[in-house]
Short mmCIF file of C-alpha atoms and ligand atoms in Angstrom, two decimals:
data_model
loop_
_atom_site.label_atom_id
_atom_site.label_comp_id
_atom_site.label_asym_id
_atom_site.label_seq_id
_atom_site.Cartn_x
_atom_site.Cartn_y
_atom_site.Cartn_z
CA UNK A 12 127.49 151.53 74.53
CA UNK A 13 130.58 152.78 72.67
CA UNK A 14 132.87 150.51 74.72
CA UNK A 15 130.81 147.32 74.44
CA UNK A 16 132.87 144.39 73.08
CA UNK A 17 133.27 144.09 69.30
CA UNK A 18 130.85 141.82 67.49
CA UNK A 19 131.84 139.77 64.39
CA UNK A 20 132.22 142.16 61.43
CA UNK A 21 131.82 145.18 63.75
CA UNK A 22 131.92 148.50 61.85
CA UNK A 23 133.74 150.30 64.71
CA UNK A 24 136.98 148.94 63.20
CA UNK A 25 138.31 148.69 59.66
CA UNK A 26 139.51 145.37 58.23
CA UNK A 27 142.77 145.81 56.29
CA UNK A 28 145.64 143.77 54.90
CA UNK A 29 149.33 144.61 54.39
CA UNK A 30 152.32 142.92 52.79
CA UNK A 31 154.77 142.39 55.69
CA UNK A 32 158.22 140.86 54.99
CA UNK A 33 156.76 138.78 52.12
CA UNK A 34 153.57 137.65 53.90
CA UNK A 35 150.01 138.99 53.77
CA UNK A 36 148.91 140.08 57.24
CA UNK A 37 145.24 140.81 57.97
CA UNK A 38 144.48 143.21 60.83
CA UNK A 39 141.74 145.24 62.47
CA UNK A 40 142.31 149.00 62.67
CA UNK A 41 140.48 151.14 65.21
CA UNK A 42 140.89 154.93 64.93
CA UNK A 43 139.88 157.30 67.78
CA UNK A 44 138.01 160.57 67.33
CA UNK A 45 140.59 163.25 66.43
CA UNK A 46 144.38 162.86 66.60
CA UNK A 47 145.49 159.56 68.24
CA UNK A 48 147.34 160.02 71.55
CA UNK A 49 149.37 156.88 70.74
CA UNK A 50 149.23 153.70 68.64
CA UNK A 51 148.79 150.35 70.42
CA UNK A 52 149.41 146.96 68.76
CA UNK A 53 147.76 143.86 70.30
CA UNK A 54 149.16 140.34 69.72
CA UNK A 55 146.89 137.29 70.27
CA UNK A 56 147.85 133.74 71.24
CA UNK A 57 146.74 130.15 70.59
CA UNK A 58 144.19 129.12 69.53
CA UNK A 59 142.93 132.64 68.94
CA UNK A 60 142.62 135.43 66.32
CA UNK A 61 142.70 139.24 66.61
CA UNK A 62 139.01 139.05 67.59
CA UNK A 63 140.22 137.61 70.90
CA UNK A 64 140.88 141.24 71.94
CA UNK A 65 137.17 142.19 71.32
CA UNK A 66 136.63 143.33 74.95
CA UNK A 67 139.71 145.61 74.89
CA UNK A 68 139.54 147.27 71.45
CA UNK A 69 136.55 149.66 71.98
CA UNK A 70 137.84 150.64 75.44
CA UNK A 71 141.35 151.43 74.09
CA UNK A 72 139.88 153.49 71.22
CA UNK A 73 137.87 155.42 73.86
CA UNK A 74 141.20 156.31 75.56
CA UNK A 75 142.19 158.08 72.31
CA UNK A 76 144.43 155.28 71.00
CA UNK A 77 144.79 154.02 67.45
CA UNK A 78 144.44 150.24 67.84
CA UNK A 79 146.09 147.76 65.43
CA UNK A 80 145.17 144.08 65.94
CA UNK A 81 146.67 141.56 63.49
CA UNK A 82 145.69 137.97 62.88
CA UNK A 83 149.10 136.48 63.70
CA UNK A 84 151.17 134.30 61.36
CA UNK A 85 149.24 131.16 60.42
CA UNK A 86 145.88 132.50 61.59
CA UNK A 87 142.71 133.87 59.99
CA UNK A 88 143.30 136.27 57.10
CA UNK A 89 147.10 136.12 57.55
CA UNK A 90 149.36 133.79 55.56
CA UNK A 91 150.58 130.44 56.93
CA UNK A 92 154.00 130.11 55.25
CA UNK A 93 155.75 126.74 54.90
CA UNK A 94 158.51 125.77 57.32
CA UNK A 95 159.06 126.48 60.99
CA UNK A 96 161.46 129.48 60.95
CA UNK A 97 158.87 132.12 59.92
CA UNK A 98 157.02 131.40 63.22
CA UNK A 99 160.03 132.08 65.48
CA UNK A 100 159.61 134.77 68.12
CA UNK A 101 162.28 136.88 66.37
CA UNK A 102 160.66 136.57 62.91
CA UNK A 103 157.20 137.32 64.27
CA UNK A 104 158.67 140.26 66.25
CA UNK A 105 160.17 141.60 63.02
CA UNK A 106 156.77 141.23 61.30
CA UNK A 107 154.99 143.12 64.11
CA UNK A 108 157.68 145.84 64.05
CA UNK A 109 157.20 146.35 60.30
CA UNK A 110 153.41 146.50 60.71
CA UNK A 111 153.81 149.03 63.54
CA UNK A 112 156.11 151.24 61.46
CA UNK A 113 153.41 151.54 58.79
CA UNK A 114 151.54 153.65 61.36
CA UNK A 115 154.24 155.42 63.41
CA UNK A 116 157.10 155.69 60.89
CA UNK A 117 160.75 154.59 61.14
CA UNK A 118 161.44 156.65 64.29
CA UNK A 119 158.01 156.46 65.96
CA UNK A 120 156.96 154.38 68.97
CA UNK A 121 154.04 152.12 69.88
CA UNK A 122 152.50 150.66 73.01
CA UNK A 123 152.56 146.85 72.67
CA UNK A 124 150.30 144.26 74.31
CA UNK A 125 150.10 140.49 74.12
CA UNK A 126 148.11 137.52 75.46
CA UNK A 127 149.38 133.92 75.70
CA UNK A 128 151.83 133.29 72.79
CA UNK A 129 151.35 137.01 72.03
CA UNK A 130 152.76 137.60 75.52
CA UNK A 131 155.87 135.61 74.63
CA UNK A 132 156.22 137.78 71.49
CA UNK A 133 155.86 141.10 73.32
CA UNK A 134 158.55 140.24 75.91
CA UNK A 135 161.04 139.54 73.08
CA UNK A 136 160.11 142.35 70.67
CA UNK A 137 161.70 145.20 72.69
CA UNK A 138 164.93 143.16 72.85
CA UNK A 139 165.07 143.07 69.03
CA UNK A 140 163.59 146.57 68.45
CA UNK A 141 164.51 148.63 71.58
CA UNK A 142 163.61 152.08 70.22
CA UNK A 143 160.17 151.12 68.86
CA UNK A 144 158.33 150.25 72.11
CA UNK A 145 157.29 152.92 74.65
CA UNK A 146 155.53 150.46 76.92
CA UNK A 147 154.79 146.72 76.93
CA UNK A 148 152.19 144.54 78.67
CA UNK A 149 151.40 140.84 78.76
CA UNK A 150 148.23 139.10 79.93
CA UNK A 151 148.89 135.61 81.41
CA UNK A 152 152.38 135.05 79.99
CA UNK A 153 155.38 135.76 82.24
CA UNK A 154 158.82 136.81 80.99
CA UNK A 155 161.52 134.18 80.65
CA UNK A 156 165.09 135.30 79.80
CA UNK A 157 166.93 134.08 76.70
CA UNK A 158 168.79 130.86 77.59
CA UNK A 159 172.45 129.98 77.07
CA UNK A 160 171.72 126.23 77.14
CA UNK A 161 169.04 124.27 75.26
CA UNK A 162 166.86 121.78 77.19
CA UNK A 163 164.19 119.93 75.19
CA UNK A 164 160.75 120.26 76.78
CA UNK A 165 160.40 116.43 76.94
CA UNK A 166 163.54 116.18 79.12
CA UNK A 167 162.48 119.10 81.34
CA UNK A 168 159.06 117.52 81.94
CA UNK A 169 160.65 114.12 82.63
CA UNK A 170 162.42 115.85 85.57
CA UNK A 171 159.04 116.98 86.90
CA UNK A 172 159.64 120.59 85.85
CA UNK A 173 157.12 122.68 83.81
CA UNK A 174 154.65 119.76 83.90
CA UNK A 175 151.95 122.38 83.18
CA UNK A 176 153.43 122.51 79.64
CA UNK A 177 153.04 118.75 79.00
CA UNK A 178 150.18 119.36 76.49
CA UNK A 179 152.76 121.11 74.29
CA UNK A 180 154.37 117.72 73.56
CA UNK A 181 151.04 116.74 71.96
CA UNK A 182 150.67 120.10 70.17
CA UNK A 183 154.15 119.97 68.60
CA UNK A 184 153.56 116.38 67.46
CA UNK A 185 151.60 115.14 64.40
CA UNK A 186 148.32 114.01 65.99
CA UNK A 187 146.57 117.31 66.80
CA UNK A 188 147.16 118.62 63.27
CA UNK A 189 145.99 115.27 61.83
CA UNK A 190 142.93 114.78 64.08
CA UNK A 191 141.52 118.33 63.93
CA UNK A 192 140.54 118.98 60.31
CA UNK A 193 137.37 120.30 58.71
CA UNK A 194 134.65 122.59 60.04
CA UNK A 195 133.01 120.21 62.54
CA UNK A 196 136.29 119.09 64.16
CA UNK A 197 137.54 122.70 64.31
CA UNK A 198 134.24 123.71 65.98
CA UNK A 199 134.71 120.94 68.57
CA UNK A 200 138.40 121.88 69.04
CA UNK A 201 137.64 125.56 69.65
CA UNK A 202 134.78 124.67 72.02
CA UNK A 203 137.24 122.41 73.84
CA UNK A 204 140.05 124.96 74.17
CA UNK A 205 137.62 127.68 75.29
CA UNK A 206 136.53 125.53 78.24
CA UNK A 207 133.67 123.39 76.91
CA UNK A 208 132.72 120.48 79.18
CA UNK A 209 130.63 117.28 78.67
CA UNK A 210 127.40 116.45 80.52
CA UNK A 211 129.50 114.97 83.39
CA UNK A 212 131.29 118.34 83.69
CA UNK A 213 134.55 116.92 82.34
CA UNK A 214 136.80 119.14 80.16
CA UNK A 215 138.11 118.10 76.73
CA UNK A 216 141.58 119.52 77.43
CA UNK A 217 143.94 119.49 80.39
CA UNK A 218 147.49 120.79 80.53
CA UNK A 219 149.00 117.48 81.71
CA UNK A 220 147.55 115.48 78.80
CA UNK A 221 146.44 117.84 76.06
CA UNK A 222 143.28 117.32 74.00
CA UNK A 223 141.20 114.26 74.95
CA UNK A 224 140.16 113.57 71.35
CA UNK A 225 137.45 111.01 72.21
CA UNK A 226 135.67 113.60 74.40
CA UNK A 227 135.42 116.29 71.67
CA UNK A 228 132.09 115.27 70.12
CA UNK A 229 130.29 115.23 73.49
CA UNK A 230 131.33 118.69 74.71
CA UNK A 231 128.60 121.25 75.38
CA UNK A 232 129.07 124.86 74.15
CA UNK A 233 131.66 126.87 76.07
CA UNK A 234 130.11 129.64 78.23
CA UNK A 235 132.99 131.86 77.04
CA UNK A 236 131.82 132.06 73.41
CA UNK A 237 128.39 132.91 72.04
CA UNK A 238 127.27 130.77 69.11
CA UNK A 239 127.86 133.78 66.80
CA UNK A 240 131.38 134.28 68.18
CA UNK A 241 132.20 130.56 67.83
CA UNK A 242 131.00 130.53 64.20
CA UNK A 243 133.19 133.59 63.50
CA UNK A 244 136.22 131.72 64.88
CA UNK A 245 135.32 128.61 62.83
CA UNK A 246 135.04 130.73 59.66
CA UNK A 247 138.46 132.25 60.32
CA UNK A 248 140.07 128.86 61.01
CA UNK A 249 138.54 127.20 57.93
CA UNK A 250 139.97 130.03 55.78
CA UNK A 251 143.21 127.98 55.70
CA UNK A 252 143.42 124.69 53.77
CA UNK A 253 143.64 121.41 55.71
CA UNK A 254 145.53 120.79 57.91
CA UNK A 255 144.09 124.07 59.12
CA UNK A 256 146.10 124.00 62.41
CA UNK A 257 149.52 123.56 60.74
CA UNK A 258 150.34 127.29 61.03
CA UNK A 259 149.01 127.83 64.57
CA UNK A 260 150.73 124.65 65.83
CA UNK A 261 154.04 125.59 64.20
CA UNK A 262 154.47 128.12 67.02
CA UNK A 263 155.00 125.07 69.29
CA UNK A 264 157.75 123.75 66.98
CA UNK A 265 160.04 126.82 67.26
CA UNK A 266 161.83 126.07 70.55
CA UNK A 267 165.16 125.18 68.89
CA UNK A 268 164.99 128.07 66.39
CA UNK A 269 164.14 130.50 69.19
CA UNK A 270 167.05 129.20 71.27
CA UNK A 271 169.56 129.62 68.39
CA UNK A 272 168.30 133.13 67.51
CA UNK A 273 168.24 134.30 71.14
CA UNK A 274 171.59 132.81 72.20
CA UNK A 275 173.51 136.12 71.57
CA UNK A 276 171.00 137.88 73.86
CA UNK A 277 171.75 135.40 76.66
CA UNK A 278 175.38 136.56 76.99
CA UNK A 279 174.40 139.67 78.97
CA UNK A 280 171.78 139.86 81.73
CA UNK A 281 168.45 141.00 80.26
CA UNK A 282 167.01 144.09 81.94
CA UNK A 283 163.98 145.70 80.27
CA UNK A 284 164.01 149.43 81.09
CA UNK A 285 160.70 150.41 79.49
CA UNK A 286 157.39 150.63 81.41
CA UNK A 287 156.08 147.05 81.68
CA UNK A 288 152.85 145.48 82.95
CA UNK A 289 152.04 141.84 83.66
CA UNK A 290 148.43 140.80 84.31
CA UNK A 291 148.26 137.17 85.49
CA UNK A 292 145.11 135.02 85.55
CA UNK A 293 144.67 133.27 88.89
CA UNK A 294 143.04 130.16 87.40
CA UNK A 295 145.22 129.78 84.28
CA UNK A 296 146.35 126.13 84.43
CA UNK A 297 148.94 126.54 81.63
CA UNK A 298 150.37 129.85 82.88
CA UNK A 299 149.79 130.01 86.66
CA UNK A 300 150.77 133.31 88.35
CA UNK A 301 153.64 131.70 90.29
CA UNK A 302 155.49 131.31 86.96
CA UNK A 303 156.18 135.06 87.27
CA UNK A 304 157.89 134.74 90.68
CA UNK A 305 161.44 135.38 89.31
CA UNK A 306 160.57 138.10 86.78
CA UNK A 307 161.26 141.27 88.75
CA UNK A 308 165.07 141.18 88.44
CA UNK A 309 164.72 141.56 84.65
CA UNK A 310 162.72 144.82 84.84
CA UNK A 311 163.35 148.42 85.86
CA UNK A 312 159.69 149.52 85.80
CA UNK A 313 157.37 146.50 86.25
CA UNK A 314 153.76 146.63 87.42
CA UNK A 315 152.17 143.27 88.33
CA UNK A 316 148.42 142.72 88.64
CA UNK A 317 146.19 139.65 88.72
CA UNK A 318 142.60 138.91 87.76
CA UNK A 319 140.23 136.18 88.95
CA UNK A 320 139.94 134.38 85.62
CA UNK A 321 141.01 131.33 83.63
CA UNK A 322 143.44 131.50 80.72
CA UNK A 323 140.73 133.39 78.76
CA UNK A 324 141.06 136.44 80.98
CA UNK A 325 140.61 138.96 78.13
CA UNK A 326 136.93 138.07 77.87
CA UNK A 327 136.25 136.49 81.27
CA UNK A 328 137.64 139.55 83.18
CA UNK A 329 137.47 142.11 80.36
CA UNK A 330 136.55 145.20 82.42
CA UNK A 331 139.21 144.46 85.08
CA UNK A 332 141.90 143.80 82.47
CA UNK A 333 140.91 147.06 80.73
CA UNK A 334 141.09 149.02 84.00
CA UNK A 335 144.61 147.68 84.72
CA UNK A 336 145.83 148.50 81.19
CA UNK A 337 144.22 151.98 81.22
CA UNK A 338 145.56 152.87 84.69
CA UNK A 339 149.05 151.64 83.71
CA UNK A 340 149.08 153.71 80.48
CA UNK A 341 147.97 156.85 82.37
CA UNK A 342 150.46 156.30 85.24
CA UNK A 343 153.53 154.96 83.42
CA UNK A 344 153.31 156.20 79.83
CA UNK A 345 151.27 159.43 79.67
O1 LIG B 408 150.24 127.02 74.95
C1 LIG B 408 149.75 128.10 75.17
N1 LIG B 408 148.40 128.33 75.08
C2 LIG B 408 147.50 127.26 74.69
C3 LIG B 408 146.80 126.67 75.85
C4 LIG B 408 145.67 127.62 76.23
C5 LIG B 408 144.86 127.08 77.35
C6 LIG B 408 145.39 127.04 78.65
C7 LIG B 408 144.61 126.57 79.71
C8 LIG B 408 143.31 126.14 79.47
C9 LIG B 408 142.78 126.19 78.18
C10 LIG B 408 143.55 126.65 77.13
N2 LIG B 408 150.50 129.18 75.50
C11 LIG B 408 151.95 129.17 75.53
C12 LIG B 408 152.42 130.59 75.41
C13 LIG B 408 153.95 130.67 75.36
C14 LIG B 408 154.59 129.98 76.53
O2 LIG B 408 155.96 129.71 76.21
C15 LIG B 408 156.89 130.73 76.37
C16 LIG B 408 157.32 130.83 77.82
C17 LIG B 408 157.96 129.80 78.48
F1 LIG B 408 158.13 128.65 77.84
C18 LIG B 408 158.42 129.93 79.79
C19 LIG B 408 158.20 131.13 80.46
C20 LIG B 408 157.54 132.17 79.81
C21 LIG B 408 157.10 131.98 78.50
F2 LIG B 408 156.45 132.93 77.87
C22 LIG B 408 153.99 128.62 76.81
C23 LIG B 408 152.46 128.59 76.83
#
């Protein structure tokens, strides 16, 4: 039907590019019948692409929204610039703001949604561009306030805190980028991250270790991706020269840059006044729902929901996620 998930190359959306603050961004554009009620921008995470929102895009168009879904910096048809700074949450927020303004103008507003790293972006964007966002939602990723002190993740984990982020020590290091190169390894990596298991039912990734590289070649296809969808992801990831994961993994190397850029924001308590929605995934091992336990004091209008899904909630609980987003838009924004 009209709201069935997008397929690779689906003609229900247009595939466009734009020059944004010196980089080429590639994005999907979905236009509703008649005048759009609003424009919504969707920000994906790691290791994903805009296609990760395939279960949401047709539904949001059916609500009368114009839907803009970029491949984020370093991914798919979007540039992967050199250096770490371009991947900071502030720089990526400024890129998304410029892309949004192409559709709503200098004084217009958008609804903004994110998943995973895209969730971290959407919680910062309204702090940098307060007038642009009329409502913000995140799937899986809780809000964390800007910090006044820097603590390296390695030290935090050594204290037994945030041990669910231990895989990030591997991701920010050299080995993942070095070990995952070329079509076959990228296919195994994506199968792994999307929940592929071997014939003994063992996963190739866990949050307290990271990727178990010697398990990759024995993983069976992930039930979360059809073969066609997996090949579309592989094609998008091999569009960048080796090391193909340099751009995506640079997001894990921005902690110090993010801290320095956000320090001025940490001097006053952060309270987001705009309508906000958090949808947590009950079985997300990297971003468990209890990470959101201290969020409420930073929001004036926060709705919290949860779905019975793993980290890949957008596809695993697509209809439920869509219902929560749709109900929240109708209740809090329209
Ligand atoms: O690494 C990520 N995804 C890849 C792993 C996906 C996966 C999980 C489970 C099974 C299979 C695959 N996501 C990042 C997204 C940003 C997060 O950092 C920002 C941040 C904080 F540090 C503290 C509080 C809130 C906050 F947003 C940290 C996780």
